[in-house]
XYZ file of C-alpha atoms in Angstrom:
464
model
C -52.781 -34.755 -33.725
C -49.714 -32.688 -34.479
C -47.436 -30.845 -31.424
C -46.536 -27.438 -33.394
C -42.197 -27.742 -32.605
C -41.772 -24.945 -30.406
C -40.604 -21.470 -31.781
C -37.185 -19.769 -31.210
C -38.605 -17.574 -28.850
C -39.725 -20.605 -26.821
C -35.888 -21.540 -26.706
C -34.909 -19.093 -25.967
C -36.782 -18.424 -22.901
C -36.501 -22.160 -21.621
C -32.661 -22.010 -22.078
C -32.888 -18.517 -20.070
C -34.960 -19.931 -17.300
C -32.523 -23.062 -16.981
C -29.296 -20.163 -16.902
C -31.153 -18.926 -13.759
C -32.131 -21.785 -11.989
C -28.584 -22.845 -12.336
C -27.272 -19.463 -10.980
C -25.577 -18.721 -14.157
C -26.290 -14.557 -14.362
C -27.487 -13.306 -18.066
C -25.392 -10.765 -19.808
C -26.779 -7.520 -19.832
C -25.974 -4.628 -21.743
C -26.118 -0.405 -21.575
C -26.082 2.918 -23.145
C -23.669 5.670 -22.085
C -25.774 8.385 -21.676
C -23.357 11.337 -19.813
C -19.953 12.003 -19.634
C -18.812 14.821 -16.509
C -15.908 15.362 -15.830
C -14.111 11.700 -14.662
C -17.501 10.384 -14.523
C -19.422 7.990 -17.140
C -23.007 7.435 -17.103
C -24.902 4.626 -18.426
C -28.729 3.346 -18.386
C -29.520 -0.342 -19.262
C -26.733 -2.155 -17.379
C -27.536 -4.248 -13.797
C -24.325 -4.921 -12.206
C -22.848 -5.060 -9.324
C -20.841 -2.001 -7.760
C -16.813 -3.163 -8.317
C -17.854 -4.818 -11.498
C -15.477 -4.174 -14.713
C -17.348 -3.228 -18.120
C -16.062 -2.049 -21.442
C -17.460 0.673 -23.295
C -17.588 0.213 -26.656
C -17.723 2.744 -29.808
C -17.300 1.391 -33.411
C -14.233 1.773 -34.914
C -11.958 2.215 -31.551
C -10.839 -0.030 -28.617
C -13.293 -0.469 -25.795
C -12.306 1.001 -22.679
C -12.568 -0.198 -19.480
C -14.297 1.236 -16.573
C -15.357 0.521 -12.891
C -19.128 0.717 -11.605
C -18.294 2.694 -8.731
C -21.972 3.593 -8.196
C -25.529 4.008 -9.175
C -28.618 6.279 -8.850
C -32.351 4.695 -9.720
C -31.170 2.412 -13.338
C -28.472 5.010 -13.739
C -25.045 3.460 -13.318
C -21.544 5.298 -12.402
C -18.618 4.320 -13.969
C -15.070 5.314 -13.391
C -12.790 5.078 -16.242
C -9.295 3.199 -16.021
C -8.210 4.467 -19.715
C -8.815 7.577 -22.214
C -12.135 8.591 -22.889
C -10.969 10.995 -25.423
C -13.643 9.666 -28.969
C -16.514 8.755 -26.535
C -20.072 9.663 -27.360
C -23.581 9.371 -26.204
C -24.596 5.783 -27.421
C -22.054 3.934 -26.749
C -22.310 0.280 -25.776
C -21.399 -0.643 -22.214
C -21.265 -4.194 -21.178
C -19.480 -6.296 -18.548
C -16.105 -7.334 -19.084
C -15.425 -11.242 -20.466
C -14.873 -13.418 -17.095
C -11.328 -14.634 -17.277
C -11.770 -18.600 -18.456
C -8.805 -20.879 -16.857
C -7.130 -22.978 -19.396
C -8.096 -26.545 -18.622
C -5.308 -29.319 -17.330
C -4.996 -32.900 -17.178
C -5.987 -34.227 -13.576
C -7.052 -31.185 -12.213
C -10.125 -31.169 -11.129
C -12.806 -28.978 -13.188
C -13.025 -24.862 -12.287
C -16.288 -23.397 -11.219
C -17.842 -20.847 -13.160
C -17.034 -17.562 -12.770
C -19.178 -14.404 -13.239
C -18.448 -11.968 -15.614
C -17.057 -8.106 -14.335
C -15.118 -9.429 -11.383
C -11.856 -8.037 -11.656
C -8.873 -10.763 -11.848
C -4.955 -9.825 -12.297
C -1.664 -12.310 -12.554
C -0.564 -13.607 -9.722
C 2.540 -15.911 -8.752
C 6.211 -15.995 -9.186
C 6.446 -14.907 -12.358
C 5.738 -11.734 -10.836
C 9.289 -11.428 -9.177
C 11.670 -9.574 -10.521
C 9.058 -7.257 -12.674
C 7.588 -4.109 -12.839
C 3.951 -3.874 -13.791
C 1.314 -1.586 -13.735
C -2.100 -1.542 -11.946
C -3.504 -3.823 -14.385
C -0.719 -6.489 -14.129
C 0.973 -5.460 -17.658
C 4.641 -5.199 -17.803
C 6.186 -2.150 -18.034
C 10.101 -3.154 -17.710
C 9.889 -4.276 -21.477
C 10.805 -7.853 -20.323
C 8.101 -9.761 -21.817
C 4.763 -11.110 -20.883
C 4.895 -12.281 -17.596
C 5.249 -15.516 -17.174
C 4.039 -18.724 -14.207
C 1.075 -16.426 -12.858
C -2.450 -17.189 -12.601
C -5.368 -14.808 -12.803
C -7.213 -14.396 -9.497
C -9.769 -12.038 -8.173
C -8.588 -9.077 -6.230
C -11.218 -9.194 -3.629
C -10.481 -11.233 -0.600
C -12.368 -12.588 2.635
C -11.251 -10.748 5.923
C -9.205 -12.423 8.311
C -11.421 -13.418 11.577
C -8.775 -10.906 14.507
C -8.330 -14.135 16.695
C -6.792 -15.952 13.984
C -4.432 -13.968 13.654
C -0.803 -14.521 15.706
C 0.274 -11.319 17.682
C 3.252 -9.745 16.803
C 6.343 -11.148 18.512
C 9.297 -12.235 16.714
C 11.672 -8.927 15.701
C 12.393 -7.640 11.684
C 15.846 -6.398 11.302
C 15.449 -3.721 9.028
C 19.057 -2.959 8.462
C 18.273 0.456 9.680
C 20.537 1.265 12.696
C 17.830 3.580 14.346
C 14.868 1.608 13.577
C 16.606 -1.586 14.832
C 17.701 -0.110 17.952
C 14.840 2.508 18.749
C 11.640 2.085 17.147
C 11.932 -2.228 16.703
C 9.512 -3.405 14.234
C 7.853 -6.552 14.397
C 7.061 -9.330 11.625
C 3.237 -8.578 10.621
C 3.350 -5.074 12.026
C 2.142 -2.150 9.716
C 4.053 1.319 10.364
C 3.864 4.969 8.812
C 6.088 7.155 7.619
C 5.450 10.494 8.322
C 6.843 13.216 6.229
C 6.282 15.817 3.777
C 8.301 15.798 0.251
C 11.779 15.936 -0.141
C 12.748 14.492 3.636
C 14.291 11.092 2.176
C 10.998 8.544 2.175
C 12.069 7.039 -0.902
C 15.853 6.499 -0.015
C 14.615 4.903 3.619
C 11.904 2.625 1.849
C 15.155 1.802 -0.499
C 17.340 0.774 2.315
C 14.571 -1.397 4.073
C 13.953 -2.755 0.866
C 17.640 -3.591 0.299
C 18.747 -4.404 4.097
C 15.226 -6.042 5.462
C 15.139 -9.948 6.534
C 12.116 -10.607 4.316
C 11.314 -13.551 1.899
C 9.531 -11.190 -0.845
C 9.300 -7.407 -1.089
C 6.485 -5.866 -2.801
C 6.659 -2.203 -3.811
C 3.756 -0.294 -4.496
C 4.310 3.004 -5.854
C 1.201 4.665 -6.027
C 0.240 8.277 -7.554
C 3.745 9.464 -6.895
C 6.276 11.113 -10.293
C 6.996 9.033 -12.758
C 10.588 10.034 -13.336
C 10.875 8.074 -9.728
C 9.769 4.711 -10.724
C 12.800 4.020 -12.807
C 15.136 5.730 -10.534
C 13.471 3.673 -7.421
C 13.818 0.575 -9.733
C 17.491 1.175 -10.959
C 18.769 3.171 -8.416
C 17.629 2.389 -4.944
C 16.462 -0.732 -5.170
C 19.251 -2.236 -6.909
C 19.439 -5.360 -8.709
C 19.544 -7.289 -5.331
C 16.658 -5.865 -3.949
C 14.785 -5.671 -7.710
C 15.526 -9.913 -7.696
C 13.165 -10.596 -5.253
C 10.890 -7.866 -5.346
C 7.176 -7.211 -7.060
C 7.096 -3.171 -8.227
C 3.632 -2.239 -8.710
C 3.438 1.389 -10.656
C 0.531 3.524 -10.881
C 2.186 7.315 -11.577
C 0.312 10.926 -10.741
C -0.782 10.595 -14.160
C -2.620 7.547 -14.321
C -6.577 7.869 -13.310
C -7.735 7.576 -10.262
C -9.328 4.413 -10.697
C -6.366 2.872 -11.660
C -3.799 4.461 -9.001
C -7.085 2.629 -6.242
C -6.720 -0.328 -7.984
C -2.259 -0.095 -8.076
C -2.584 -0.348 -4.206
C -5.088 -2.910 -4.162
C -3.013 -4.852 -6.431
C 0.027 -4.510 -4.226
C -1.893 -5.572 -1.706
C -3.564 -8.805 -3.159
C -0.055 -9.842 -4.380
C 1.706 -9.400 -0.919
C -1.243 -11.543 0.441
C -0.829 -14.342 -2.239
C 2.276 -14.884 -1.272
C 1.780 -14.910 2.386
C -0.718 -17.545 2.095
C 2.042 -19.688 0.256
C 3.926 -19.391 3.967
C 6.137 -16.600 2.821
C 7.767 -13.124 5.299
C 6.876 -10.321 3.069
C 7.528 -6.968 3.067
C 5.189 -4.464 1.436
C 6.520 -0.858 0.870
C 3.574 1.542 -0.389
C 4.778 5.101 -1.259
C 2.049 6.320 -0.707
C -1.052 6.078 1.048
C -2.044 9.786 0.875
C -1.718 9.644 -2.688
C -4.567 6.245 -2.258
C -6.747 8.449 -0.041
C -6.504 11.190 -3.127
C -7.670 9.188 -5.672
C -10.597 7.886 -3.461
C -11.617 11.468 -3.078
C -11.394 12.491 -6.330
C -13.373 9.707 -7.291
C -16.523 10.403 -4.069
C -16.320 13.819 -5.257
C -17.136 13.408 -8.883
C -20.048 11.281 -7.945
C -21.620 13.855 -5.426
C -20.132 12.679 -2.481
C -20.422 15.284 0.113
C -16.592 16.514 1.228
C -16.021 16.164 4.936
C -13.040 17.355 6.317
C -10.142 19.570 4.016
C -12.671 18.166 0.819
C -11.685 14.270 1.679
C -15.567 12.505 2.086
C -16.240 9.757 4.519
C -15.453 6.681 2.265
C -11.586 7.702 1.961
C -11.237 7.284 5.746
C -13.308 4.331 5.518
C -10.953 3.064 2.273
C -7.697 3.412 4.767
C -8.606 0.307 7.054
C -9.880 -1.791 4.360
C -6.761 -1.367 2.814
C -4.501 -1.285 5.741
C -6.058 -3.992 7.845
C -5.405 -6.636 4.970
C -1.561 -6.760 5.808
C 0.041 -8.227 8.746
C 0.262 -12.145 10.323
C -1.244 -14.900 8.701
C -3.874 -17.293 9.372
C -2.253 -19.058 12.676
C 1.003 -17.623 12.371
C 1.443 -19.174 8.444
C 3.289 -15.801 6.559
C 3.277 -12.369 6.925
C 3.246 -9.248 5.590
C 5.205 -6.562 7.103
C 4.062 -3.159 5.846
C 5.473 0.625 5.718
C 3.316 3.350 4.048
C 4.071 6.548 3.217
C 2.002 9.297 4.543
C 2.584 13.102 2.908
C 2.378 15.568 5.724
C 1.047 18.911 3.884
C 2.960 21.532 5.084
C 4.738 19.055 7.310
C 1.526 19.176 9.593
C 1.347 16.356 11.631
C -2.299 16.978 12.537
C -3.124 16.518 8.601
C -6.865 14.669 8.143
C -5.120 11.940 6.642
C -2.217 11.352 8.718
C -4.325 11.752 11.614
C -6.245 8.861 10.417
C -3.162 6.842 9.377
C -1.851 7.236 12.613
C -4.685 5.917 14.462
C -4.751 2.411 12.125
C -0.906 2.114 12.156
C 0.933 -0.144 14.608
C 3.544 2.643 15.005
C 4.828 5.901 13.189
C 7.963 7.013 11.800
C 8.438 11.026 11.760
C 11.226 12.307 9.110
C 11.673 15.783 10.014
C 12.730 18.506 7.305
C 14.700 20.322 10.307
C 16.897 17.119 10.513
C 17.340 16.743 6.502
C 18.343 20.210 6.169
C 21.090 20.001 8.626
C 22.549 16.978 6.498
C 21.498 14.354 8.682
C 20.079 11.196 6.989
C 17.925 9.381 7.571
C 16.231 12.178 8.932
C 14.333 10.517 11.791
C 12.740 12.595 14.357
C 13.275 10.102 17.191
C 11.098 12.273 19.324
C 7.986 12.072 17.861
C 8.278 8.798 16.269
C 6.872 5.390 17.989
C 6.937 1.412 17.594
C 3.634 0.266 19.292
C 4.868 -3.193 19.528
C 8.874 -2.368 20.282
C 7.699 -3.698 23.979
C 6.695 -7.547 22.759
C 9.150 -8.153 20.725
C 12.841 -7.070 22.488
C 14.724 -8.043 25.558
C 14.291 -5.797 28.806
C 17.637 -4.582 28.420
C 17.235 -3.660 24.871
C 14.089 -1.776 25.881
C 15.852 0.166 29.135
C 18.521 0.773 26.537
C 16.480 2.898 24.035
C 14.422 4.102 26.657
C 17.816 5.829 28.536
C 19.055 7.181 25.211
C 15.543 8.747 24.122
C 15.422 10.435 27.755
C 19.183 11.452 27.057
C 18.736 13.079 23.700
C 15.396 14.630 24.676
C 17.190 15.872 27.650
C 19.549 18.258 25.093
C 16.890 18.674 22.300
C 14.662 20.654 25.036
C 17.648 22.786 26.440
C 19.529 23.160 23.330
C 19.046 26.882 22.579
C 20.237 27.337 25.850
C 23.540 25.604 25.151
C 23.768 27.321 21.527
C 23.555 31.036 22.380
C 25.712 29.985 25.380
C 23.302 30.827 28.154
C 23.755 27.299 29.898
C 26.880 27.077 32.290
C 28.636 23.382 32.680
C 28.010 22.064 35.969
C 23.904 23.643 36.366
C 22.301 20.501 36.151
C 24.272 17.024 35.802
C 21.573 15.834 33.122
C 22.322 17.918 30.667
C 25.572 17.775 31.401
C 25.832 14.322 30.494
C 23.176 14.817 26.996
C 25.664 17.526 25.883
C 28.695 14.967 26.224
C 27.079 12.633 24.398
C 25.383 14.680 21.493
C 28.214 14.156 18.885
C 28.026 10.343 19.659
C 24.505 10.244 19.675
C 23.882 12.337 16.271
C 26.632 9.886 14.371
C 24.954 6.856 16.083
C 21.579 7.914 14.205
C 22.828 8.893 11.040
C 23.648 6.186 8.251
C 25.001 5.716 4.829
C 22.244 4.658 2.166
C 24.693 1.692 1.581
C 25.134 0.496 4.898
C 23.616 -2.045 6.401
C 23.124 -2.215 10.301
C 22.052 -5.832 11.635
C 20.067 -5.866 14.870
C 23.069 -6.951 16.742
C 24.877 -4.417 15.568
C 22.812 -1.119 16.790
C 22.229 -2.769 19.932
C 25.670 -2.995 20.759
C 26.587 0.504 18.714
C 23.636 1.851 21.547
C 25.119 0.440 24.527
C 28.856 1.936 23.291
C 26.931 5.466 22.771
C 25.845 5.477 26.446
C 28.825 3.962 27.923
C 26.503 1.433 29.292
């Protein structure tokens, strides 16, 4: 008796049923089915929220988009490019897996799914300015010695981590000498526009004992990037330094995804053993794009319009920096935080502040008056300053906060001339030592100040 050979259908099913036991997911594919406003809406697709698709429409390049949510066999997608030609119908499917190339004696790769989001990674990456999706944008080239690896990473277990102890010199006289920062700690500054961020990140940048510097500049002009590039940076700082750009222009997926990147690439090369120092300008503009996105999917708003997820984005995000696993690398962060209005009590920077090891307050009063960089001494704070100096060094900024305090609180007094020498030996003193203290906290954007060097400029200021 004959066996019939078994139809294509048959095949096809066994092969399927072989894909599954083996784990291997089948490729699915969708229908775009609504376009609002930022958001795209497709039917048909079963992936996993963070996955990458394309959408397809004949006769155009696919664009790529972000399941950022779903609703029944609806699925949300976010858009990282222009939409401008799509239609009802299109094709949506998950983006190609990246495939490594294959080399002699290593040993084989495991597959990898399709959608998960991989960008370049390595040293090629020095020395370059790319954009959220890893493509150059300083006209140098593809960029070369990187691999492709997934942005998504597996928290690091608190207790593993080393606290912070060992001292950054920042090359910042006032930071140095009165708000210490520690490798692996993660500070804010505070300020609204115009103040002088950019030119402070710039000096850190330039001045900062770090082995890599990673800059993200995230939903900010894009008239800055090349000035931040060219100008502060310099080709010094630029040499060993990653840029990340993702401009006020770019969508909001991709200005998420810029500080994600910034992030993943400061972490891949602290796991290689290397001091890093990630610079993010800014983290308001992060929050932003997180709302923007929550909103357009029916989030509900919370408080000023920001929903819950953006202040449950900021830890996620911020909480990935700092020491190593058992004290191998670091990443030594400063973010950027826009005060609106210069309040201080702003949604977001209230949250940053909570999450940051320590805040740094530029004050518009201060930048108006010519003084640079326009720290607010005041109101600003190193949460770890205590672990990581000398007792004297700590009595030292601790007298000449108390001293400058001292005049800030009486000095209306001494302007309009109400105050007569002699009332109170104090002030006395803090108005003696205001010119000295004023010059001792203003610096050049091309000076450097080692930690040595404001410690002893400190002591000379107090005649201690």
């Amino acid at each position: 008796m004959s066996v019939e050979a078994p139809s294509a259908w048959t095949r096809f099913m066994d092969d399927a049923r072989e894909r599954v036991a083996e784990g291997v997911p089948l490729e699915t594919r969708g229908t775009l089915t609504r376009l609002t406003g930022l958001v795209l809406e497709a039917v048909g697709i079963k992936v996993p929220v963070g996955s990458q698709c394309m959408v397809q429409m004949p006769g155009r390049e696919p664009v790529l988009a972000e399941v950022v949510g779903f609703s029944a066999d609806r699925a949300f997608l976010m858009p990282a490019g222009d939409i401008h030609g799509l239609s009802s119908g299109a094709r949506v499917f998950p983006a190609a897996p990246y495939i490594p190339v294959p080399r002699l004696g290593e040993p084989p790769r495991p597959v990898q799914r399709a959608g998960v989001l991989r960008l370049p990674m390595g040293d090629g990456l020095l020395g370059r300015v790319v954009d959220a999706q890893g493509l150059p944008l300083d006209h140098g080239g593809p960029v070369q010695d990187v691999v492709a690896e997934p942005m998504g990473r597996r928290q690091i277990n608190a207790m593993d981590r080393d606290p912070v102890r060992e001292p950054l010199d920042t090359g910042v006289r006032a930071i140095n000498a009165l708000l210490t920062v520690g490798r692996g700690q993660r500070l804010g500054l505070f300020a609204g526009s115009g103040v002088g961020k950019s030119v402070l990140l710039g000096m850190m940048a330039r001045y900062t004992q770090a082995d890599v510097i990673v800059v993200g500049l995230i939903g900010e002009r894009g008239r800055e990037v090349k000035e931040f590039v060219e100008d502060i940076l310099g080709a010094e700082g630029r040499a060993r330094s990653v840029v990340v750009a993702a401009p006020a222009d770019a969508p909001p997926l991709l200005r998420m995804q810029g500080a994600a990147y910034a992030t993943a690439v400061a972490e891949h090369f602290r796991d290689k053993g290397q001091h890093v120092l990630l610079l993010m300008d800014s983290l308001t503009r992060y929050a932003m794009a997180q709302r923007e996105i929550a909103l357009a999917i029916g989030e509900p708003p919370a408080t000023k319009g920001y929903p819950p997820s953006c202040f449950a984005k900021l830890p996620a995000l911020v909480e990935r920096s700092g020491n190593g696993l058992h004290g191998v690398g670091s990443i030594t962060a400063f973010y950027t935080v826009l005060s609106e209005g210069d309040d201080q009590q702003d949604p977001i920077a209230d949250a940053a502040r909570a999450i940051l090891d320590g805040h740094i307050v530029l004050s518009r009063a201060l930048a108006e008056t010519g003084h640079f960089p326009a720290i607010d001494i005041e109101q600003s704070a190193s949460r770890v300053m205590h672990n990581v100096v000398s007792r004297g060094h700590f009595d030292l900024a601790r007298n000449f906060r108390a001293v400058y305090s001292r005049y800030q609180k009486s000095r209306d007094l001494v302007q309009v001339g109400a105050y007569m020498s002699g009332s109170d030996p104090a002030l006395d003193e803090a108005i003696r030592l205001q010119p000295q203290m004023a010059g001792f906290l203003q610096q050049d954007m091309f000076e450097a100040a080692s930690m040595d060097q404001s410690v002893t400029a400190m002591a000379s200021v107090l005649d201690r």
